[in-house]
Short mmCIF file of C-alpha atoms in Angstrom, two decimals:
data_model
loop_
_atom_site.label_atom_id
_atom_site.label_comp_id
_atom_site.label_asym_id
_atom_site.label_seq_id
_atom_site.Cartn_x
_atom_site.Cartn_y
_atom_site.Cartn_z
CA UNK A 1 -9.98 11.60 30.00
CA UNK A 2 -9.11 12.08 26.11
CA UNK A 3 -11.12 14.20 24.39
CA UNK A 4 -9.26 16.64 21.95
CA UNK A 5 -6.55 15.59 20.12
CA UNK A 6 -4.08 17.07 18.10
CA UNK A 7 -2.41 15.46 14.97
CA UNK A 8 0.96 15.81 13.72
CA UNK A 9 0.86 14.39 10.24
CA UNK A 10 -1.41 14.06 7.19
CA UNK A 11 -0.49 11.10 5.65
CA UNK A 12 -2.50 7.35 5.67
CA UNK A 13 -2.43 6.83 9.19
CA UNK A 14 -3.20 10.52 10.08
CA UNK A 15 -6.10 10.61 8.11
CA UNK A 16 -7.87 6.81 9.03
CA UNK A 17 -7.14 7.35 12.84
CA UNK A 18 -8.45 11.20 12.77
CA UNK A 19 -11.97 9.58 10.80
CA UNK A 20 -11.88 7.29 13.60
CA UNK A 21 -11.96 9.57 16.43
CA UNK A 22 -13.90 12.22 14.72
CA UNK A 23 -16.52 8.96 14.72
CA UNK A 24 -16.23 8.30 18.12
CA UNK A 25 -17.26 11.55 18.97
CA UNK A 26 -13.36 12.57 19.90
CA UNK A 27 -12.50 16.24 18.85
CA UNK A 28 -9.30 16.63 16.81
CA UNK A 29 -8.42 20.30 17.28
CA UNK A 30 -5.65 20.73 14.93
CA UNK A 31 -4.12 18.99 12.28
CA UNK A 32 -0.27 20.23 11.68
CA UNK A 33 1.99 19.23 8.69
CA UNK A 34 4.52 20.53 7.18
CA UNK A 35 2.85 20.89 4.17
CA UNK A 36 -0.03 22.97 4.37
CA UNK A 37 -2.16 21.80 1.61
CA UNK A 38 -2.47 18.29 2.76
CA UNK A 39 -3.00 19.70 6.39
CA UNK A 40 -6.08 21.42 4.81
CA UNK A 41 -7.54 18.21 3.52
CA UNK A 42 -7.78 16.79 6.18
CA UNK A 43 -8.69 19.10 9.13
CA UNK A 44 -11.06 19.99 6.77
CA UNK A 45 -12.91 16.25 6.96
CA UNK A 46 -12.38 16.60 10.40
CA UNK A 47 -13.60 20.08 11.31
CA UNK A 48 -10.46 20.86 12.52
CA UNK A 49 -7.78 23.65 12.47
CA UNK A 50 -5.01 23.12 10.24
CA UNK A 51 -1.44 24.16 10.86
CA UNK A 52 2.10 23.77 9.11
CA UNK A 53 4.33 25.52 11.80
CA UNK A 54 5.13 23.39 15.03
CA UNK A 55 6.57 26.60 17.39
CA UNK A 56 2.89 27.43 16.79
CA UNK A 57 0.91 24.22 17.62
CA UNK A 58 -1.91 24.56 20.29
CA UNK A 59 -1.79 23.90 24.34
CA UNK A 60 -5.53 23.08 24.69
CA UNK A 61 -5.97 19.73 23.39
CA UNK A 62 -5.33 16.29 25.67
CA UNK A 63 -3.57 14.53 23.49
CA UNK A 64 -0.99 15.11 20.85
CA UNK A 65 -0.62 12.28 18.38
CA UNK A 66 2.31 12.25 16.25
CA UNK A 67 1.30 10.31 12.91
CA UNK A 68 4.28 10.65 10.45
CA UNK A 69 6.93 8.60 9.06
CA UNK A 70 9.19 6.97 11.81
CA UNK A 71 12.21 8.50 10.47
CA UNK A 72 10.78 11.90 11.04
CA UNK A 73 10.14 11.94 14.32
CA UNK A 74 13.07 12.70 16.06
CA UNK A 75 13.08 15.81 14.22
CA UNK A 76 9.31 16.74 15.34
CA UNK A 77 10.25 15.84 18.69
CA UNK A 78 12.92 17.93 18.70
CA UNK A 79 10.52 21.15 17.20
CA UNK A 80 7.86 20.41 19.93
CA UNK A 81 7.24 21.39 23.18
CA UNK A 82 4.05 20.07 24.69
CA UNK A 83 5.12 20.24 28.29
CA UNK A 84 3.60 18.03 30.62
CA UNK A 85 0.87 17.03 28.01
CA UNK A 86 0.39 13.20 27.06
CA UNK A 87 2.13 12.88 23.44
CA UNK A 88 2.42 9.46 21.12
CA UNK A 89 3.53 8.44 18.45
CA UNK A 90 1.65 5.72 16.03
CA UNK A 91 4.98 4.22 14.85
CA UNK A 92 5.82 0.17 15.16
CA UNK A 93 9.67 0.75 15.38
CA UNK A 94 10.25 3.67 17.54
CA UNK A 95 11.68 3.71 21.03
CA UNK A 96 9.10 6.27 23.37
CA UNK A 97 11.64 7.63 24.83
CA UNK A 98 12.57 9.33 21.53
CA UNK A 99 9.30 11.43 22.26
CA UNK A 100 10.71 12.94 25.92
CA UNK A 101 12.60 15.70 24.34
CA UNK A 102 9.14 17.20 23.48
CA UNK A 103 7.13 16.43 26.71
CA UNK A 104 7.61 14.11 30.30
CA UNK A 105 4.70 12.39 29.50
CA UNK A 106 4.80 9.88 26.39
CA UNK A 107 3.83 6.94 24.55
CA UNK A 108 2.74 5.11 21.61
CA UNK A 109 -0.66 4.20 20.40
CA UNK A 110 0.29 1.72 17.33
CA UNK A 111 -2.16 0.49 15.06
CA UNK A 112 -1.77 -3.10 13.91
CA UNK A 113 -2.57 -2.30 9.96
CA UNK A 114 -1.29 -1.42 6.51
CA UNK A 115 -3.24 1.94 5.84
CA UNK A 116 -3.99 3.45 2.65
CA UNK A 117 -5.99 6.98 2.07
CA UNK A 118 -8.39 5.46 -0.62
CA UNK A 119 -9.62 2.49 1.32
CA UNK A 120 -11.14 2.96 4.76
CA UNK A 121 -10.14 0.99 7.64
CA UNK A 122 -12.50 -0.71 9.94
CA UNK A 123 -10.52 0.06 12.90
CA UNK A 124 -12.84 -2.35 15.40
CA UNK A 125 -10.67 -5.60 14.62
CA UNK A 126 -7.78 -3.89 14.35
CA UNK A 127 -4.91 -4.44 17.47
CA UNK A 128 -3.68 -0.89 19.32
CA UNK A 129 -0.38 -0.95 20.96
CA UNK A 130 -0.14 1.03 23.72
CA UNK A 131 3.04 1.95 26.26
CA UNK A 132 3.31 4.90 28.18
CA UNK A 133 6.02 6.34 30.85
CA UNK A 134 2.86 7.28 33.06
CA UNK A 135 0.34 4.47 34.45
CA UNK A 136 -2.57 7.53 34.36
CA UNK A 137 -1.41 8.22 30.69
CA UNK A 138 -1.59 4.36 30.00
CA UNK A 139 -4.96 3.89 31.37
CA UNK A 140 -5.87 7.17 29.15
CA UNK A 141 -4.69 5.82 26.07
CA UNK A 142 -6.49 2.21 27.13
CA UNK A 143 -9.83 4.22 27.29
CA UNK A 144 -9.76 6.00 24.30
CA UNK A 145 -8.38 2.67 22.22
CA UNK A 146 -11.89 1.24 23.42
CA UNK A 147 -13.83 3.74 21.74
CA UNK A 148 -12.10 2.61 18.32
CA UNK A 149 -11.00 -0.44 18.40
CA UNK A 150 -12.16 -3.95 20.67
CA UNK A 151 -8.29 -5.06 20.99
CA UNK A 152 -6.05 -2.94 22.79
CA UNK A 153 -2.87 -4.45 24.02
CA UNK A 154 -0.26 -3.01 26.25
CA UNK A 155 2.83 -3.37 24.84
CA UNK A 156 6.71 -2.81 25.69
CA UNK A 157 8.64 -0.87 22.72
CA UNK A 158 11.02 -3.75 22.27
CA UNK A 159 7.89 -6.06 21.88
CA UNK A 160 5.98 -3.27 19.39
CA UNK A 161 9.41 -3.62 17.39
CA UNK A 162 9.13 -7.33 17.27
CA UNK A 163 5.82 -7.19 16.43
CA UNK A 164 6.42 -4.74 13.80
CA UNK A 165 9.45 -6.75 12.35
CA UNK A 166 7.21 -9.41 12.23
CA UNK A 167 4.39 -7.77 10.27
CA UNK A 168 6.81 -6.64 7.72
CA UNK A 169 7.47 -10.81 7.24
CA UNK A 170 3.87 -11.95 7.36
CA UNK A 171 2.68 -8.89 5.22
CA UNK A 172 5.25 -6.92 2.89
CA UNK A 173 7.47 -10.28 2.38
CA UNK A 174 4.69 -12.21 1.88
CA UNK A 175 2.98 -10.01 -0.43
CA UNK A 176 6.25 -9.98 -2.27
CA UNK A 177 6.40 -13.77 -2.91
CA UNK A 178 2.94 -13.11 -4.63
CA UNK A 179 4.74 -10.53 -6.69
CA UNK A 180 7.64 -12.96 -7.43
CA UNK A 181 4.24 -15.66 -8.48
CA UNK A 182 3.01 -13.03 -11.00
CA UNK A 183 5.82 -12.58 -12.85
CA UNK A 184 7.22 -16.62 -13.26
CA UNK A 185 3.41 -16.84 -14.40
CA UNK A 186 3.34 -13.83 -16.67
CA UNK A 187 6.16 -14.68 -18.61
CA UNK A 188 4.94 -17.93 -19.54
CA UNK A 189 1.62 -16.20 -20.76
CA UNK A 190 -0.24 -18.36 -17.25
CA UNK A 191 -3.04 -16.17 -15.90
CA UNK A 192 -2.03 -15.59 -12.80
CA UNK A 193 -5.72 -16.27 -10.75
CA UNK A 194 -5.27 -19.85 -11.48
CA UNK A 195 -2.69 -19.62 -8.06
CA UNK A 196 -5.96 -18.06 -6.48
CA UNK A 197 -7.61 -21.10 -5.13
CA UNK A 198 -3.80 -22.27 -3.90
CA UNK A 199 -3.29 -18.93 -2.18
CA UNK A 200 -6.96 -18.74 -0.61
CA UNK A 201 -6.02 -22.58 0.39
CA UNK A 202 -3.07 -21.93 2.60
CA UNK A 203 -5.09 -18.51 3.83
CA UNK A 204 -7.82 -21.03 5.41
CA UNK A 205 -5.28 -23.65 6.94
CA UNK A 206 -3.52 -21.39 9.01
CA UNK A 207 -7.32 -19.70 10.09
CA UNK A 208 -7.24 -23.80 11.82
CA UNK A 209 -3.51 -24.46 12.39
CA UNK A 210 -0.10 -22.57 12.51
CA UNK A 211 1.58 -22.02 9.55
CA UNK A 212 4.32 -23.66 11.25
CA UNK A 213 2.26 -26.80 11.71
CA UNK A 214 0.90 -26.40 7.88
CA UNK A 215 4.48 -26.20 6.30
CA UNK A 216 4.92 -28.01 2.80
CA UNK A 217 6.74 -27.48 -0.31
CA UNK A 218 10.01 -29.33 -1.67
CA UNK A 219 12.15 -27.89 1.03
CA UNK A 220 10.27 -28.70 3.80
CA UNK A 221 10.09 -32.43 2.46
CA UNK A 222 13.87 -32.16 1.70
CA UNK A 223 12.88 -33.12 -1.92
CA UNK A 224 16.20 -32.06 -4.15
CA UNK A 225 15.31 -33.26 -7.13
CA UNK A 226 12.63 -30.92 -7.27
CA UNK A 227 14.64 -28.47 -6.23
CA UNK A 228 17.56 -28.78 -8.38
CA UNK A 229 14.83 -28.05 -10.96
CA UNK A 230 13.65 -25.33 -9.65
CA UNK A 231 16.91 -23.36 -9.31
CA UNK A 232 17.38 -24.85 -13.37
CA UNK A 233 14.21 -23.04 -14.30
CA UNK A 234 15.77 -19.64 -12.47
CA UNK A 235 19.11 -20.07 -14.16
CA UNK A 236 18.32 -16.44 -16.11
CA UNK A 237 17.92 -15.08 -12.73
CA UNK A 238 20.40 -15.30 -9.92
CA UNK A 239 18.80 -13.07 -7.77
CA UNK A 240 15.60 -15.28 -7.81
CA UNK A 241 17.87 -18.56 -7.23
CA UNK A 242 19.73 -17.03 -4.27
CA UNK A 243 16.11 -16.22 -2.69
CA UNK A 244 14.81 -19.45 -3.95
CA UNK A 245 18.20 -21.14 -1.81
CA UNK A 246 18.32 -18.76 0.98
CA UNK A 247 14.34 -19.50 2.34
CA UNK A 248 14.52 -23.08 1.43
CA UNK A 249 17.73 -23.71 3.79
CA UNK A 250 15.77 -21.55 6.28
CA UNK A 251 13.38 -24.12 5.88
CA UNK A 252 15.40 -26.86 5.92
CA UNK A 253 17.33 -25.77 9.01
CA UNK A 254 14.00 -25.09 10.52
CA UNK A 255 12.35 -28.56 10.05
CA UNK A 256 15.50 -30.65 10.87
CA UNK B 1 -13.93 -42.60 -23.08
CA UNK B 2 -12.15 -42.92 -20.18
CA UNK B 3 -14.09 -44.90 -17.52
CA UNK B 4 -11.47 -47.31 -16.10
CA UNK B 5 -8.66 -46.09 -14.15
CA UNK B 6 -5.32 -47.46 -12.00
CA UNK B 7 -3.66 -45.27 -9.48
CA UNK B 8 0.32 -45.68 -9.08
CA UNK B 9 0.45 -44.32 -5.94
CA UNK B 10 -0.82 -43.98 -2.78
CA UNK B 11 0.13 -40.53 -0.90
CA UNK B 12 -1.87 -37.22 -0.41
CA UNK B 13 -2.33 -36.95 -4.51
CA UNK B 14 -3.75 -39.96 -4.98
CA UNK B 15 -5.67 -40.29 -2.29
CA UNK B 16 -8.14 -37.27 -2.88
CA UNK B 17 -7.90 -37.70 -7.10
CA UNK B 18 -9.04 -41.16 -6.34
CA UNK B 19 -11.84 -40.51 -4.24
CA UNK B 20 -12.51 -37.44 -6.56
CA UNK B 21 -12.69 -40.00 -9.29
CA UNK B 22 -14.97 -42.19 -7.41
CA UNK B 23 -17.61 -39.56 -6.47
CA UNK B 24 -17.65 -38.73 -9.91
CA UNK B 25 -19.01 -42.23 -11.14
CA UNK B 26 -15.29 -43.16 -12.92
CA UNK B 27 -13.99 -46.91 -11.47
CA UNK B 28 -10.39 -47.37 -10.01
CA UNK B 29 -9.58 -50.63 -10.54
CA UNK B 30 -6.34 -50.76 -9.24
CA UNK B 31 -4.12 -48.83 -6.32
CA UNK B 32 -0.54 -49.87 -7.19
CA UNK B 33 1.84 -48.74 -4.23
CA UNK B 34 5.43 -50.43 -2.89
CA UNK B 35 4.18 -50.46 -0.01
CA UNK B 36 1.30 -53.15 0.07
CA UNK B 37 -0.69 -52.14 3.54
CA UNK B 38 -0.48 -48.49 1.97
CA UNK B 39 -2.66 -49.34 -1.45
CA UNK B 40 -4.68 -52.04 0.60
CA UNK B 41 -6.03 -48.66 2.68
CA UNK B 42 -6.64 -46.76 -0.37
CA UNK B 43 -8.02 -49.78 -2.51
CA UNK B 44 -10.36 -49.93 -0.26
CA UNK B 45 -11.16 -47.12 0.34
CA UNK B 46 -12.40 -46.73 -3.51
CA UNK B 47 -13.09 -50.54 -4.03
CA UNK B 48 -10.39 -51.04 -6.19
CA UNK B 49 -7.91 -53.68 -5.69
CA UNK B 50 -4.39 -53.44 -4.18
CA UNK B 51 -1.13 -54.32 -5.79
CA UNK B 52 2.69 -53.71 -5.05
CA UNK B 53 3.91 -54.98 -8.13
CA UNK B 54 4.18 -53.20 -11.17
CA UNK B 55 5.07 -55.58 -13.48
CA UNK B 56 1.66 -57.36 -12.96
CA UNK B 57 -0.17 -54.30 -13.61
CA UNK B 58 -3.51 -54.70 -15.12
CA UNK B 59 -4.20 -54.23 -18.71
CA UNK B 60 -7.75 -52.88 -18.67
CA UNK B 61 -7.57 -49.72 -17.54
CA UNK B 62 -8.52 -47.06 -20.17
CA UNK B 63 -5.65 -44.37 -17.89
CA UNK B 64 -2.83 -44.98 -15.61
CA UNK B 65 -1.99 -42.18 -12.88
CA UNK B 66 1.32 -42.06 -11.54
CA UNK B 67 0.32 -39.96 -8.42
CA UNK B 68 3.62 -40.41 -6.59
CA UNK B 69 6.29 -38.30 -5.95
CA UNK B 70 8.35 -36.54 -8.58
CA UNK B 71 11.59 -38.17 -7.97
CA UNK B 72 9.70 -41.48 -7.97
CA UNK B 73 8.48 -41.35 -11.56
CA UNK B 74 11.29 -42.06 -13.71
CA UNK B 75 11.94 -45.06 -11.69
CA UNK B 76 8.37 -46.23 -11.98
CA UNK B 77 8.30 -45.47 -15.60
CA UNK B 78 11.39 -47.86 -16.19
CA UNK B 79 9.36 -50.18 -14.86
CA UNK B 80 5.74 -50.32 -15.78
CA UNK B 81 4.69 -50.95 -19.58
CA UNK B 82 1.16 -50.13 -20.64
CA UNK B 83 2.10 -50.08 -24.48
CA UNK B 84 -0.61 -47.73 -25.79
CA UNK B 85 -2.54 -47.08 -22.84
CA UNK B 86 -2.95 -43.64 -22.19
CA UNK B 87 -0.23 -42.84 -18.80
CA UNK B 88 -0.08 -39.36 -16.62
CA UNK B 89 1.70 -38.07 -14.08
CA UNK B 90 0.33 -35.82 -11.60
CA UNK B 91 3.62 -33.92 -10.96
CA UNK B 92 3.95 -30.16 -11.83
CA UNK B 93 7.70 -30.63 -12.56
CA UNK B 94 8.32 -33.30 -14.57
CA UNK B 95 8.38 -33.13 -18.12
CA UNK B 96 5.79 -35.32 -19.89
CA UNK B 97 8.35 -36.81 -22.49
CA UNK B 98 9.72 -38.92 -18.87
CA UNK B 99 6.83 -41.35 -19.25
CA UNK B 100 7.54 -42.64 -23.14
CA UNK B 101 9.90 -45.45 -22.07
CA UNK B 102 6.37 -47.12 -20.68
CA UNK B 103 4.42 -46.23 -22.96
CA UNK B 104 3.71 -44.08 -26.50
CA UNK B 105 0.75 -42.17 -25.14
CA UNK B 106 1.79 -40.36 -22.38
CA UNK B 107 0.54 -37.09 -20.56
CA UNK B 108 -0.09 -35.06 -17.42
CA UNK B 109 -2.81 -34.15 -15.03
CA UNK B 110 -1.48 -31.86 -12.56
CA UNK B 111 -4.29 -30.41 -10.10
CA UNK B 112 -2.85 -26.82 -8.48
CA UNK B 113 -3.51 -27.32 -4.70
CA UNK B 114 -2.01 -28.95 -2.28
CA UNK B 115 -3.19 -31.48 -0.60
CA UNK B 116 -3.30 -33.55 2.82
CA UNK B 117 -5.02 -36.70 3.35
CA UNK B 118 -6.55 -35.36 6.53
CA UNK B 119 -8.41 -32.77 4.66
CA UNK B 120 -10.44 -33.43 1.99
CA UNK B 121 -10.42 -31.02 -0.82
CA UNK B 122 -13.36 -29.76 -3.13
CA UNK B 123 -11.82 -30.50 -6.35
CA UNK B 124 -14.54 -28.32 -8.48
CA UNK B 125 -12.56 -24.99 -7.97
CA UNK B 126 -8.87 -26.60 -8.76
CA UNK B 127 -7.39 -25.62 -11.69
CA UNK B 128 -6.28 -29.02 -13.17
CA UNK B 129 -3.73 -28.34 -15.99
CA UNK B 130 -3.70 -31.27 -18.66
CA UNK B 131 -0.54 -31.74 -21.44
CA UNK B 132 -0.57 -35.17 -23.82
CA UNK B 133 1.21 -35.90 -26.58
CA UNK B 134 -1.73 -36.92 -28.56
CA UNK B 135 -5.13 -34.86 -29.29
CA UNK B 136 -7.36 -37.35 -28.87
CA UNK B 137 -5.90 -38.20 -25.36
CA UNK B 138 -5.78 -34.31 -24.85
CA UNK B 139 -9.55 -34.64 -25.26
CA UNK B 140 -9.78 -37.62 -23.30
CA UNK B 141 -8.45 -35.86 -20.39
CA UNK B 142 -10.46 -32.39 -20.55
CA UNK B 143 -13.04 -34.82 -20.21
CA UNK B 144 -12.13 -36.45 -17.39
CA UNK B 145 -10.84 -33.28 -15.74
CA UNK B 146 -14.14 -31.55 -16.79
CA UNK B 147 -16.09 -34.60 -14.45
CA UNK B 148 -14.14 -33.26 -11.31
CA UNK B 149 -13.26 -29.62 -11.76
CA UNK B 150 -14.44 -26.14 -13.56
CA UNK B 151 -11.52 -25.22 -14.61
CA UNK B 152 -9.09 -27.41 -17.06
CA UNK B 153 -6.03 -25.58 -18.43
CA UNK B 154 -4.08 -26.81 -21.60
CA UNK B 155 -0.44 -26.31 -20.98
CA UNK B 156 2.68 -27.12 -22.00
CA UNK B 157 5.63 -28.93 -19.58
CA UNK B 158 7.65 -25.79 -19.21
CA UNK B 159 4.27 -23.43 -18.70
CA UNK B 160 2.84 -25.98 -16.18
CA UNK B 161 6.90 -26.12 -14.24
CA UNK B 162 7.31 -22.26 -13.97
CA UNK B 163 3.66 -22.85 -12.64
CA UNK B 164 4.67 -25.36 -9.81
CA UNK B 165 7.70 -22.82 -9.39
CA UNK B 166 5.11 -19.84 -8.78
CA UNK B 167 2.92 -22.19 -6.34
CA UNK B 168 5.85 -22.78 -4.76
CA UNK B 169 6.50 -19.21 -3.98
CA UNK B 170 2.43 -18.04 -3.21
CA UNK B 171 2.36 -20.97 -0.89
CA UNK B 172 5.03 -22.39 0.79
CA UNK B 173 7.53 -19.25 0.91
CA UNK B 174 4.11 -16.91 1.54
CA UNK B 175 3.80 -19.78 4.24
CA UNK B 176 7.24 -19.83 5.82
CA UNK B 177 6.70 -15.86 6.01
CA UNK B 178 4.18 -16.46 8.63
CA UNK B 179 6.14 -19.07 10.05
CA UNK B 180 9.19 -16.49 10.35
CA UNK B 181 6.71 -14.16 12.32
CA UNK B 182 5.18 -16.39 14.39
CA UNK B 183 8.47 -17.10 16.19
CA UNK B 184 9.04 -13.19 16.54
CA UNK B 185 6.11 -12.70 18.46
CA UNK B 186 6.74 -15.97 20.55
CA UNK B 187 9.77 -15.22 21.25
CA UNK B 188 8.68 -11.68 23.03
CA UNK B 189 5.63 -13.44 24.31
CA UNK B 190 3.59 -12.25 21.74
CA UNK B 191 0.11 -13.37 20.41
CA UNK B 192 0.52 -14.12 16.79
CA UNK B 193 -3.56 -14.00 16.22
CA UNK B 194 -2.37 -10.14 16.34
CA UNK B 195 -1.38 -10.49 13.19
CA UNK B 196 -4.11 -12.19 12.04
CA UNK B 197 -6.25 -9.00 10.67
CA UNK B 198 -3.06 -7.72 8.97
CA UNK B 199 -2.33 -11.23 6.72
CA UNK B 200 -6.62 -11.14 6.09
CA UNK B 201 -6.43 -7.38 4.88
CA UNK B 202 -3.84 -8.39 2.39
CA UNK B 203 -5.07 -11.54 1.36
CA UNK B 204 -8.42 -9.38 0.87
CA UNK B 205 -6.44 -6.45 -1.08
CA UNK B 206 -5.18 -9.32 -3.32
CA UNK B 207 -8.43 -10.05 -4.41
CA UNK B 208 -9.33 -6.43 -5.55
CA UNK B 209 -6.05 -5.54 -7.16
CA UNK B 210 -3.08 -7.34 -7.74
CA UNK B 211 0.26 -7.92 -5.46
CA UNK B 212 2.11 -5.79 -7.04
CA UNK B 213 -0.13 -2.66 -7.04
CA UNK B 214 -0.43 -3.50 -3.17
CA UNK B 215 3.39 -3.66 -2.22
CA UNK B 216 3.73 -1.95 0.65
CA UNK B 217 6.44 -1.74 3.41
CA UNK B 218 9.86 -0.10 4.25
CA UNK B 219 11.77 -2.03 1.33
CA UNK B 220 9.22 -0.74 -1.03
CA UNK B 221 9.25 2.87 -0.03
CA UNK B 222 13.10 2.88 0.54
CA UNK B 223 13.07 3.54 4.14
CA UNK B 224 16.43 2.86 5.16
CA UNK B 225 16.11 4.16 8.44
CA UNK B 226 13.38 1.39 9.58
CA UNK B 227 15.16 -1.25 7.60
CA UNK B 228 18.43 -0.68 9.53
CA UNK B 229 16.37 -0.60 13.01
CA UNK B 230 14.78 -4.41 11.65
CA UNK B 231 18.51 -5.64 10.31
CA UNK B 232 19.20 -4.58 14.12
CA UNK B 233 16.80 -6.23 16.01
CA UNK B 234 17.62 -9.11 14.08
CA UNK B 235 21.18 -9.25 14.74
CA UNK B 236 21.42 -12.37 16.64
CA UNK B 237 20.15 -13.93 13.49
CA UNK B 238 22.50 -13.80 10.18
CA UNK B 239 20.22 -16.05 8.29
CA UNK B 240 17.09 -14.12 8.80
CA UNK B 241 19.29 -10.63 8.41
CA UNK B 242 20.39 -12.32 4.89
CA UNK B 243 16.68 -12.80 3.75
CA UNK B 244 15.59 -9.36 4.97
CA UNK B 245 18.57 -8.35 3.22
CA UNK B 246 17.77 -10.72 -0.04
CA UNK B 247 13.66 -9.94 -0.31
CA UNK B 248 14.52 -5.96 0.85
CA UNK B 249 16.93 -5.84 -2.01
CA UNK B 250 14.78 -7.90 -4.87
CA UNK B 251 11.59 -5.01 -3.52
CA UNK B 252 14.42 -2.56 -4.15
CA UNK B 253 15.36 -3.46 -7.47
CA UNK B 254 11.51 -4.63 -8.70
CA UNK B 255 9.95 -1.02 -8.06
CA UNK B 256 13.16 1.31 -8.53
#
């Protein structure tokens, strides 16, 4: 069983998942960064040791959670040797296997959710990926899921990176065409929470339906006329018009 | 005042603004729609009474509401003539000035949702944004508007199409983004309702502080080396690499 941890990291998801074990009564040993500072911070909310030199990192704790950016850890991997000890990383898009350099025992534990330090994260609802090389090390990471969170899910890493692609769409992109929103509204002096009720609108529909099922809009009815004024009211803006053309023909091709 | 009232049109649109209308004590005295067993449903419906031709329109209406679809209304323009009666449209992209060939007070009424005719819609929290070439028609209509909704916006035809342009982005791209991700996950056999807590916790973010303060993804914090692993994974798919590519880029560009 999984009961102290080690954290490689400091960043958002570092510091929500280390609250969340320190509240399930989980012991985070160390917490080693690069920088030392932010390792401070938070090993000091968590009562644990903090450490900024890898070659030096402990051999007592159970698990070894590596909680950075994905694009740095190959290079942790590469500074690590944990042996035969269970190590993970929390990333949506990396392979495990990237992780066996460091130890023979790997995996990921990936928490479905956009973290930020300020705003805590009820981690309950939120959906853990986990994959492991080892069926004891999967069951492991299973159990201690549980104690934070009421949906685990075992996952490949080709389905994580789906999933992860997919997040990016439903979240980032989607965010973005909010983003896109504000700004035709700002520049006509429109305030932009008059799209509020519209936005909370579609929100609720696909709480009863798929979005699939609750497509509308001018492409999806084929209606060019409206259309053809859209891309008009873009003209100052070709990147807007390509976007404008390139997800209306998705959802034209879509709906055919 | 207005009290008396003929729909053109029989869709979505005018089927809630009708009922709307109705609930609210105003009369419909006339459904005008091409297609007779369409406005015989409606007229009905609101105890008005049904008509396909709109050269026999009634006269006694104090407002006529083409609620039909924007590619409809010049055509329907050309051939209805209320004189001085006071004419909308309920179209967020067409200029107002489309209506004067049927008559010299003309206007708009555009309520910001969208609508099916399966789902009824609480009017009171839809912004409805009025336009009219005349101020005491202006007034006419706040005071209609005011009988079915909290919120009336004055506006002019090129704030209320950049408008229709933004809903069209917050809702039906915002839409096809979940539409997008919900094939990812089917396609690897993944549950979308794992994504469900994600597209709440942004929708919820939204509400504190705007989109743009809450960008967040790979594209926004130039992470090439995630972005290349997504353009990979979605390599059997130009189209959808060309709108990663295309929203990546615009994220790029908006917060460099």
């Amino acid at each position: 069983m999984i009961q102290f941890i080690t954290l490689i990291g400091s960043g958002n998801v570092a510091h929500n998942l280390g609250l969340a074990f320190r509240e399930a009564g989980l012991e985070v040993l160390e917490v080693v960064s690069k920088n030392i500072a932010n390792a401070e911070i938070l090993a000091q909310k968590l009562n644990a040791k903090p450490n900024n030199d890898l070659s030096k990192i402990n051999q007592e704790s159970d698990l070894y959670v590596v909680a950075s950016s994905d694009n740095s850890i190959a290079k942790i991997a590469s500074q690590l040797n944990v042996r035969d000890k269970l190590l993970v990383h929390t990333s949506g898009s990396i392979d495990i296997a990237e992780l066996n350099i460091a130890s023979i025992r790997v995996g990921s534990f990936y928490p479905l959710q956009t973290f930020t330090k300020s705003h805590r994260t009820d981690f309950q609802k939120i959906p853990i990926c986990i994959e492991s090389n080892d069926p004891q090390a999967t069951r492991e990471l299973e159990q201690l899921g549980k104690k934070i969170s009421n949906r685990i899910i075992h996952m490949s890493s080709i389905q994580r990176q789906k999933l992860h692609l997919a997040a990016v769409f439903v979240s980032n992109f989607a965010n973005y065409m909010q983003v896109i929103g504000q700004d035709l509204c700002e520049e006509q002096g429109i305030e932009f929470n008059l799209l509020k009720p519209l936005i909370k609108e579609v929100f609720d529909k696909n709480q009863l339906k798929s979005a699939r099922e609750n497509q509308t809009g001018p492409a999806m009815r084929k209606d060019s006329f409206v259309m053809e004024k859209h891309l008009q009211l873009l003209k100052n803006d070709p990147s807007l018009q390509e976007l404008y053309n390139n997800i209306s023909a998705l959802i034209q091709g879509d709906f055919s």
